[in-house]
Amino acid sequence: MTPLHRIEERLHALTFRQAAILVVAANLLLVALAFLLPPDGAERGPAILSILGNFHILALHIPAAVLLIVPMFEFFERHEQATATVRRLSVFSAAGTWGAVLCGILHAHFNGFAGEAIELHLWGGIGAAAFAGLASLLLSQSFTVRLASQVVAIGVMSFAAHIGGEIVHEEGFPFKPNKVASPRPDKVVIDVAPGAKRDDYAQVIAPILEAHCVECHGAKKVKGKLRMDTLEALKKGGSEGAAFVAGDLQKSLMHVRVTLDPSDEEFMPTEGNPLTKDQVQAFALFIEGKPIPDDVAKAALAATKAPKQAPKK
Ligand code: HEC
């Protein structure tokens, strides 16, 4: 007898009550974890857990496929009693969904994901695990009850998966044609009439932040609880304080973090190229409330990396 057979025998020996307690307890554990390790941009707990989180995207495909297969067997076989195959697949899909959600909670927590879409994805995933568990509890019910519970589990899973797809890609995915990335402009045009005052935040600072920082400090990911996609957010700052304090370079963490030694753990950005001398200078002048000279602005903007996607129209 293999260990898998032994597990199956044990599960088979459970009364309905015992099985129900197991399913409820497993799902309550997910709910508790979602509160202990919430997706809010801060990191708690041992970082080694993040390795398990890295398996979320791999892990979720298995139960998604198996959940779909169970009602197919049911439908074509049409047995009043669930067959051994249906039982195995159904229990496996419930356990797999639970595991994928566990990895997902860790993945979101340790990668700075935050925001409404993530919350929806998280609770959708927990719902999918709960309904897949329910479907496996109803295996001794009639054909119709089993099929209905399996279809509901698929519905909830599809909803969670769709939100997940929108998080990775963008809203409206997959029913939207892909944008073709626009070629990077050769010349950076700073569009200001001669003599008029340039809006340094909107025209120089924001595009640099957008290209180098917002990927980790924006609406989807808020590492260090810091968003950098508006001036308000820079002033509000993150868990360590304001990123922008007018007139004070030493207190403005958006300056402090980019001027450390690049080998420093706190150096920003943590990935990708460091900011250029001109970009750092543009930040400093902006914080000090001084106008950014044209040559600095142009050189700073020319060094921003090309956006991954064409900007939204
Ligand atoms: C690849 C992801 C990534 C990118 C890109 C990135 N950061 Fe960060 N940032 C982090 C992480 C992770 C933290 C939290 C750990 C820490 O405080 O070092 C953080 C924290 C910070 C903090 C401290 C927030 C607080 O109050 O705790 C500041 C300030 C900051 N980043 C500025 C920047 C700036 C400026 C850029 C762009 C030049 C940038 N970051 C780009 C990952 C990133």
CSV table of C-alpha atoms and ligand atoms in Angstrom, one decimal:
chain,number,residue,atom,x,y,z
A,1,MET,CA,0.0,0.0,0.0
A,2,THR,CA,1.5,3.4,-1.0
A,3,PRO,CA,1.3,6.4,1.3
A,4,LEU,CA,-1.2,7.9,-1.2
A,5,HIS,CA,-3.5,4.9,-0.7
A,6,ARG,CA,-3.1,5.2,3.0
A,7,ILE,CA,-4.1,8.9,2.9
A,8,GLU,CA,-7.1,8.0,0.7
A,9,GLU,CA,-8.2,5.3,3.2
A,10,ARG,CA,-7.9,7.7,6.1
A,11,LEU,CA,-10.0,10.3,4.3
A,12,HIS,CA,-12.6,7.7,3.4
A,13,ALA,CA,-12.9,6.6,7.0
A,14,LEU,CA,-13.9,10.1,8.1
A,15,THR,CA,-17.5,10.7,9.0
A,16,PHE,CA,-19.2,13.7,7.3
A,17,ARG,CA,-18.9,15.7,10.5
A,18,GLN,CA,-15.2,15.1,10.7
A,19,ALA,CA,-14.6,15.9,7.1
A,20,ALA,CA,-16.7,19.1,7.5
A,21,ILE,CA,-14.6,20.1,10.5
A,22,LEU,CA,-11.4,19.5,8.5
A,23,VAL,CA,-12.6,21.6,5.5
A,24,VAL,CA,-13.8,24.5,7.7
A,25,ALA,CA,-10.6,24.5,9.8
A,26,ALA,CA,-8.4,24.5,6.7
A,27,ASN,CA,-10.3,27.5,5.3
A,28,LEU,CA,-10.4,29.4,8.6
A,29,LEU,CA,-6.6,29.0,8.6
A,30,LEU,CA,-6.5,30.8,5.2
A,31,VAL,CA,-8.7,33.6,6.6
A,32,ALA,CA,-6.4,33.9,9.7
A,33,LEU,CA,-3.3,34.1,7.4
A,34,ALA,CA,-5.0,36.7,5.3
A,35,PHE,CA,-5.3,38.9,8.4
A,36,LEU,CA,-1.8,38.0,9.8
A,37,LEU,CA,0.0,38.6,6.5
A,38,PRO,CA,-2.2,41.1,4.7
A,39,PRO,CA,-1.4,42.5,1.3
A,40,ASP,CA,-0.6,46.1,2.4
A,41,GLY,CA,3.0,46.7,1.2
A,42,ALA,CA,4.7,46.0,4.6
A,43,GLU,CA,6.5,42.7,5.2
A,44,ARG,CA,6.0,40.7,8.4
A,45,GLY,CA,7.2,37.2,9.4
A,46,PRO,CA,10.2,35.2,8.2
A,47,ALA,CA,11.2,36.1,4.6
A,48,ILE,CA,11.8,32.4,3.9
A,49,LEU,CA,8.0,32.0,3.6
A,50,SER,CA,8.3,34.1,0.4
A,51,ILE,CA,9.8,31.1,-1.3
A,52,LEU,CA,6.5,29.2,-0.9
A,53,GLY,CA,4.8,32.3,-2.2
A,54,ASN,CA,6.8,32.2,-5.4
A,55,PHE,CA,5.0,29.0,-6.3
A,56,HIS,CA,1.6,30.7,-6.5
A,57,ILE,CA,1.5,31.1,-10.2
A,58,LEU,CA,2.7,27.5,-10.8
A,59,ALA,CA,0.5,26.0,-8.1
A,60,LEU,CA,-2.8,27.6,-9.2
A,61,HIS,CA,-2.9,26.0,-12.6
A,62,ILE,CA,-3.2,22.5,-11.3
A,63,PRO,CA,-6.4,22.8,-9.2
A,64,ALA,CA,-7.9,25.1,-11.9
A,65,ALA,CA,-7.5,22.4,-14.5
A,66,VAL,CA,-8.7,19.6,-12.1
A,67,LEU,CA,-11.7,21.6,-10.9
A,68,LEU,CA,-12.8,21.8,-14.6
A,69,ILE,CA,-12.3,18.1,-15.2
A,70,VAL,CA,-14.4,16.9,-12.2
A,71,PRO,CA,-17.8,17.9,-13.6
A,72,MET,CA,-16.8,16.6,-17.1
A,73,PHE,CA,-16.4,13.1,-15.6
A,74,GLU,CA,-19.7,13.5,-13.7
A,75,PHE,CA,-21.5,14.8,-16.8
A,76,PHE,CA,-20.4,12.1,-19.1
A,77,GLU,CA,-20.5,9.2,-16.7
A,78,ARG,CA,-23.8,10.2,-15.1
A,79,HIS,CA,-23.6,7.9,-12.1
A,80,GLU,CA,-26.0,8.4,-9.2
A,81,GLN,CA,-23.0,7.7,-6.9
A,82,ALA,CA,-19.8,9.5,-7.3
A,83,THR,CA,-17.2,7.2,-8.9
A,84,ALA,CA,-13.8,6.6,-7.3
A,85,THR,CA,-12.2,8.8,-10.0
A,86,VAL,CA,-14.5,11.7,-9.3
A,87,ARG,CA,-13.9,11.4,-5.6
A,88,ARG,CA,-10.1,11.4,-6.0
A,89,LEU,CA,-10.2,14.3,-8.4
A,90,SER,CA,-12.6,16.3,-6.3
A,91,VAL,CA,-10.6,16.0,-3.1
A,92,PHE,CA,-7.4,16.7,-5.0
A,93,SER,CA,-8.8,19.8,-6.6
A,94,ALA,CA,-10.0,21.1,-3.1
A,95,ALA,CA,-6.6,20.5,-1.6
A,96,GLY,CA,-4.9,22.0,-4.6
A,97,THR,CA,-7.0,25.1,-4.5
A,98,TRP,CA,-6.3,25.5,-0.8
A,99,GLY,CA,-2.6,25.2,-1.5
A,100,ALA,CA,-2.7,27.7,-4.3
A,101,VAL,CA,-4.4,30.2,-2.1
A,102,LEU,CA,-1.9,29.6,0.7
A,103,CYS,CA,0.9,30.4,-1.7
A,104,GLY,CA,-1.0,33.4,-3.0
A,105,ILE,CA,-1.4,35.0,0.4
A,106,LEU,CA,2.4,34.7,0.9
A,107,HIS,CA,3.1,35.8,-2.7
A,108,ALA,CA,1.0,39.0,-2.2
A,109,HIS,CA,2.4,39.8,1.2
A,110,PHE,CA,6.1,39.4,0.4
A,111,ASN,CA,5.9,41.2,-2.9
A,112,GLY,CA,4.3,44.4,-1.8
A,113,PHE,CA,1.0,43.9,-3.6
A,114,ALA,CA,-1.8,46.0,-2.2
A,115,GLY,CA,-5.0,47.7,-3.3
A,116,GLU,CA,-8.6,46.9,-4.1
A,117,ALA,CA,-8.0,44.4,-6.9
A,118,ILE,CA,-5.6,42.4,-4.7
A,119,GLU,CA,-8.2,42.3,-1.9
A,120,LEU,CA,-10.8,41.1,-4.3
A,121,HIS,CA,-8.5,38.5,-5.7
A,122,LEU,CA,-7.5,37.3,-2.2
A,123,TRP,CA,-11.1,36.9,-1.0
A,124,GLY,CA,-12.2,35.4,-4.3
A,125,GLY,CA,-9.4,32.8,-3.9
A,126,ILE,CA,-10.4,32.0,-0.4
A,127,GLY,CA,-14.0,31.7,-1.7
A,128,ALA,CA,-12.8,29.3,-4.4
A,129,ALA,CA,-11.0,27.1,-1.8
A,130,ALA,CA,-14.1,27.1,0.4
A,131,PHE,CA,-16.5,26.1,-2.5
A,132,ALA,CA,-14.0,23.4,-3.8
A,133,GLY,CA,-14.0,22.1,-0.2
A,134,LEU,CA,-17.8,22.1,-0.1
A,135,ALA,CA,-18.0,20.2,-3.4
A,136,SER,CA,-15.7,17.5,-2.0
A,137,LEU,CA,-17.9,17.3,1.1
A,138,LEU,CA,-21.0,16.8,-1.0
A,139,LEU,CA,-19.6,13.7,-2.9
A,140,SER,CA,-22.1,11.4,-1.3
A,141,GLN,CA,-25.1,13.5,-2.5
A,142,SER,CA,-27.1,13.0,-5.6
A,143,PHE,CA,-25.7,13.6,-9.1
A,144,THR,CA,-27.4,17.0,-9.5
A,145,VAL,CA,-26.2,18.3,-6.1
A,146,ARG,CA,-22.7,17.3,-6.8
A,147,LEU,CA,-22.7,18.8,-10.3
A,148,ALA,CA,-24.2,22.0,-9.1
A,149,SER,CA,-21.6,22.4,-6.3
A,150,GLN,CA,-18.8,21.7,-8.7
A,151,VAL,CA,-20.1,24.3,-11.1
A,152,VAL,CA,-20.4,26.9,-8.4
A,153,ALA,CA,-16.8,26.2,-7.3
A,154,ILE,CA,-15.6,26.7,-10.9
A,155,GLY,CA,-17.6,30.0,-11.1
A,156,VAL,CA,-15.9,31.4,-8.0
A,157,MET,CA,-12.5,30.2,-9.1
A,158,SER,CA,-13.0,31.8,-12.5
A,159,PHE,CA,-13.9,35.1,-10.9
A,160,ALA,CA,-10.7,35.0,-8.7
A,161,ALA,CA,-8.6,34.0,-11.7
A,162,HIS,CA,-10.0,36.8,-13.8
A,163,ILE,CA,-9.1,39.4,-11.2
A,164,GLY,CA,-5.7,37.8,-11.0
A,165,GLY,CA,-5.3,38.1,-14.7
A,166,GLU,CA,-6.2,41.8,-14.6
A,167,ILE,CA,-3.7,42.4,-11.9
A,168,VAL,CA,-0.9,40.8,-13.9
A,169,HIS,CA,-2.0,42.4,-17.2
A,170,GLU,CA,-4.4,45.3,-17.0
A,171,GLU,CA,-8.1,46.0,-16.5
A,172,GLY,CA,-10.3,44.5,-19.2
A,173,PHE,CA,-7.9,41.6,-19.8
A,174,PRO,CA,-8.3,39.3,-21.8
A,175,PHE,CA,-11.1,40.9,-23.8
A,176,LYS,CA,-9.0,43.7,-25.0
A,177,PRO,CA,-6.6,43.9,-27.9
A,178,ASN,CA,-3.0,44.3,-26.9
A,179,LYS,CA,-1.4,47.7,-27.2
A,180,VAL,CA,1.7,47.9,-29.4
A,181,ALA,CA,4.5,49.5,-27.3
A,182,SER,CA,5.3,52.9,-28.8
A,183,PRO,CA,8.9,53.3,-30.0
A,184,ARG,CA,10.9,55.4,-27.6
A,185,PRO,CA,11.1,59.0,-28.8
A,186,ASP,CA,14.6,60.0,-29.8
A,187,LYS,CA,14.2,63.5,-28.7
A,188,VAL,CA,12.6,64.5,-25.4
A,189,VAL,CA,10.4,67.4,-26.0
A,190,ILE,CA,9.8,69.7,-23.1
A,191,ASP,CA,6.8,71.4,-24.2
A,192,VAL,CA,6.8,74.9,-22.7
A,193,ALA,CA,6.4,78.2,-24.3
A,194,PRO,CA,9.5,80.4,-24.0
A,195,GLY,CA,9.4,82.4,-20.8
A,196,ALA,CA,6.6,80.3,-19.3
A,197,LYS,CA,7.3,78.4,-16.1
A,198,ARG,CA,7.5,74.7,-16.6
A,199,ASP,CA,5.5,72.4,-14.2
A,200,ASP,CA,8.6,70.5,-13.0
A,201,TYR,CA,6.6,67.9,-11.1
A,202,ALA,CA,4.4,66.9,-13.9
A,203,GLN,CA,6.9,67.2,-16.7
A,204,VAL,CA,10.2,66.1,-15.2
A,205,ILE,CA,9.8,64.4,-11.7
A,206,ALA,CA,6.6,62.3,-12.4
A,207,PRO,CA,7.9,60.7,-15.6
A,208,ILE,CA,11.2,59.7,-13.8
A,209,LEU,CA,9.2,58.2,-10.9
A,210,GLU,CA,6.9,56.5,-13.3
A,211,ALA,CA,9.7,54.9,-15.2
A,212,HIS,CA,11.9,53.9,-12.2
A,213,CYS,CA,9.9,53.7,-9.0
A,214,VAL,CA,6.1,53.3,-9.5
A,215,GLU,CA,6.4,49.7,-10.6
A,216,CYS,CA,7.1,48.9,-6.9
A,217,HIS,CA,5.5,52.0,-5.3
A,218,GLY,CA,2.2,52.4,-7.1
A,219,ALA,CA,-1.4,51.2,-7.1
A,220,LYS,CA,-0.7,47.5,-7.3
A,221,LYS,CA,2.5,47.2,-5.3
A,222,VAL,CA,3.2,49.6,-2.4
A,223,LYS,CA,6.6,48.4,-1.1
A,224,GLY,CA,7.4,50.0,2.3
A,225,LYS,CA,3.8,51.2,2.3
A,226,LEU,CA,5.0,54.0,0.0
A,227,ARG,CA,3.2,55.1,-3.2
A,228,MET,CA,5.0,57.5,-5.6
A,229,ASP,CA,2.4,58.1,-8.2
A,230,THR,CA,1.2,61.4,-7.0
A,231,LEU,CA,2.8,64.4,-5.2
A,232,GLU,CA,0.3,63.9,-2.3
A,233,ALA,CA,1.5,60.3,-1.9
A,234,LEU,CA,5.2,61.5,-1.8
A,235,LYS,CA,4.3,63.9,0.9
A,236,LYS,CA,2.4,61.3,2.8
A,237,GLY,CA,5.3,58.9,2.6
A,238,GLY,CA,5.6,55.3,3.7
A,239,SER,CA,6.4,53.4,6.9
A,240,GLU,CA,9.6,55.3,7.5
A,241,GLY,CA,8.3,58.8,6.8
A,242,ALA,CA,7.7,61.3,4.0
A,243,ALA,CA,9.4,60.8,0.6
A,244,PHE,CA,9.1,64.5,-0.1
A,245,VAL,CA,9.6,67.3,2.4
A,246,ALA,CA,9.7,70.7,0.8
A,247,GLY,CA,13.1,72.3,1.3
A,248,ASP,CA,14.6,69.5,3.3
A,249,LEU,CA,16.8,67.0,1.4
A,250,GLN,CA,17.8,65.1,4.5
A,251,LYS,CA,14.2,64.3,5.4
A,252,SER,CA,13.1,63.6,1.9
A,253,LEU,CA,13.5,59.9,1.6
A,254,MET,CA,13.1,60.0,-2.2
A,255,HIS,CA,16.4,61.9,-2.1
A,256,VAL,CA,18.1,60.0,0.7
A,257,ARG,CA,17.4,56.5,-0.8
A,258,VAL,CA,18.7,57.3,-4.3
A,259,THR,CA,22.0,58.9,-3.0
A,260,LEU,CA,23.2,56.1,-0.8
A,261,ASP,CA,26.0,53.9,-1.8
A,262,PRO,CA,24.5,51.5,-4.5
A,263,SER,CA,25.7,48.6,-2.4
A,264,ASP,CA,23.6,49.8,0.6
A,265,GLU,CA,20.6,47.6,1.3
A,266,GLU,CA,18.4,50.6,1.4
A,267,PHE,CA,19.5,52.0,-2.0
A,268,MET,CA,16.7,52.7,-4.5
A,269,PRO,CA,15.7,51.4,-6.9
A,270,THR,CA,16.4,47.9,-5.5
A,271,GLU,CA,16.4,46.5,-9.1
A,272,GLY,CA,17.4,48.0,-12.4
A,273,ASN,CA,19.8,50.9,-13.1
A,274,PRO,CA,20.5,53.5,-10.5
A,275,LEU,CA,19.2,57.0,-11.3
A,276,THR,CA,21.6,59.1,-13.3
A,277,LYS,CA,23.4,62.1,-11.9
A,278,ASP,CA,20.9,64.4,-13.7
A,279,GLN,CA,17.9,62.5,-12.4
A,280,VAL,CA,19.2,62.7,-8.8
A,281,GLN,CA,19.9,66.4,-9.4
A,282,ALA,CA,16.4,67.0,-10.7
A,283,PHE,CA,14.9,65.4,-7.6
A,284,ALA,CA,17.2,67.5,-5.4
A,285,LEU,CA,16.3,70.8,-7.1
A,286,PHE,CA,12.6,70.0,-7.0
A,287,ILE,CA,12.8,69.3,-3.3
A,288,GLU,CA,14.7,72.5,-2.7
A,289,GLY,CA,12.0,74.3,-4.6
A,290,LYS,CA,14.4,75.5,-7.3
A,291,PRO,CA,13.6,75.4,-11.0
A,292,ILE,CA,15.2,72.6,-12.9
A,293,PRO,CA,17.4,74.0,-15.7
A,294,ASP,CA,16.5,72.8,-19.2
A,295,ASP,CA,19.7,70.9,-19.8
A,296,VAL,CA,19.3,68.9,-16.6
A,297,ALA,CA,15.6,68.2,-17.3
A,298,LYS,CA,16.4,67.0,-20.8
A,299,ALA,CA,19.3,64.8,-19.7
A,300,ALA,CA,17.2,63.4,-16.8
A,301,LEU,CA,14.3,62.6,-19.1
A,302,ALA,CA,16.4,61.2,-21.9
A,303,ALA,CA,17.8,58.6,-19.4
A,304,THR,CA,14.4,57.3,-18.2
A,305,LYS,CA,13.8,53.9,-19.5
A,306,ALA,CA,11.2,53.3,-22.2
A,307,PRO,CA,7.7,52.5,-20.7
A,308,LYS,CA,6.8,48.8,-21.0
A,309,GLN,CA,3.4,49.7,-22.5
A,310,ALA,CA,2.3,52.6,-24.5
A,311,PRO,CA,0.8,55.2,-22.2
A,312,LYS,CA,-3.0,55.1,-21.7
A,313,LYS,CA,-4.9,57.4,-24.0
B,1,HEC,C1,12.0,46.5,-7.6
B,1,HEC,C2,11.2,47.2,-6.6
B,1,HEC,C3,11.5,48.6,-6.2
B,1,HEC,C4,11.8,49.7,-7.0
B,1,HEC,C5,11.8,49.7,-8.6
B,1,HEC,C6,11.9,50.9,-6.2
B,1,HEC,N1,11.8,50.5,-4.9
B,1,HEC,FE1,11.7,51.7,-3.2
B,1,HEC,N2,11.4,50.1,-2.0
B,1,HEC,C7,11.3,48.8,-2.4
B,1,HEC,C8,11.2,48.0,-1.2
B,1,HEC,C9,11.1,46.4,-1.2
B,1,HEC,C10,11.1,48.8,-0.1
B,1,HEC,C11,10.9,48.4,1.4
B,1,HEC,C12,12.2,48.0,2.0
B,1,HEC,C13,13.0,49.2,2.3
B,1,HEC,O1,12.5,50.1,3.0
B,1,HEC,O2,14.2,49.2,1.9
B,1,HEC,C14,11.3,50.2,-0.6
B,1,HEC,C15,11.2,51.3,0.1
B,1,HEC,C16,11.4,52.6,-0.3
B,1,HEC,C17,11.4,53.8,0.5
B,1,HEC,C18,11.2,53.8,2.0
B,1,HEC,C19,9.7,53.7,2.2
B,1,HEC,C20,9.3,53.7,3.7
B,1,HEC,O3,8.9,54.8,4.2
B,1,HEC,O4,9.5,52.7,4.3
B,1,HEC,C21,11.7,54.9,-0.3
B,1,HEC,C22,11.8,56.3,0.1
B,1,HEC,C23,11.9,54.3,-1.7
B,1,HEC,N3,11.7,53.0,-1.6
B,1,HEC,C24,12.1,55.1,-2.8
B,1,HEC,C25,12.2,54.6,-4.1
B,1,HEC,C26,12.5,55.4,-5.2
B,1,HEC,C27,12.8,56.9,-5.2
B,1,HEC,C28,12.5,54.6,-6.3
B,1,HEC,C29,12.8,55.0,-7.7
B,1,HEC,C30,14.0,55.6,-8.0
B,1,HEC,C31,12.2,53.3,-5.8
B,1,HEC,N4,12.1,53.3,-4.4
B,1,HEC,C32,12.1,52.1,-6.6
B,1,HEC,C33,11.4,48.3,-3.7
B,1,HEC,C34,11.6,49.1,-4.9
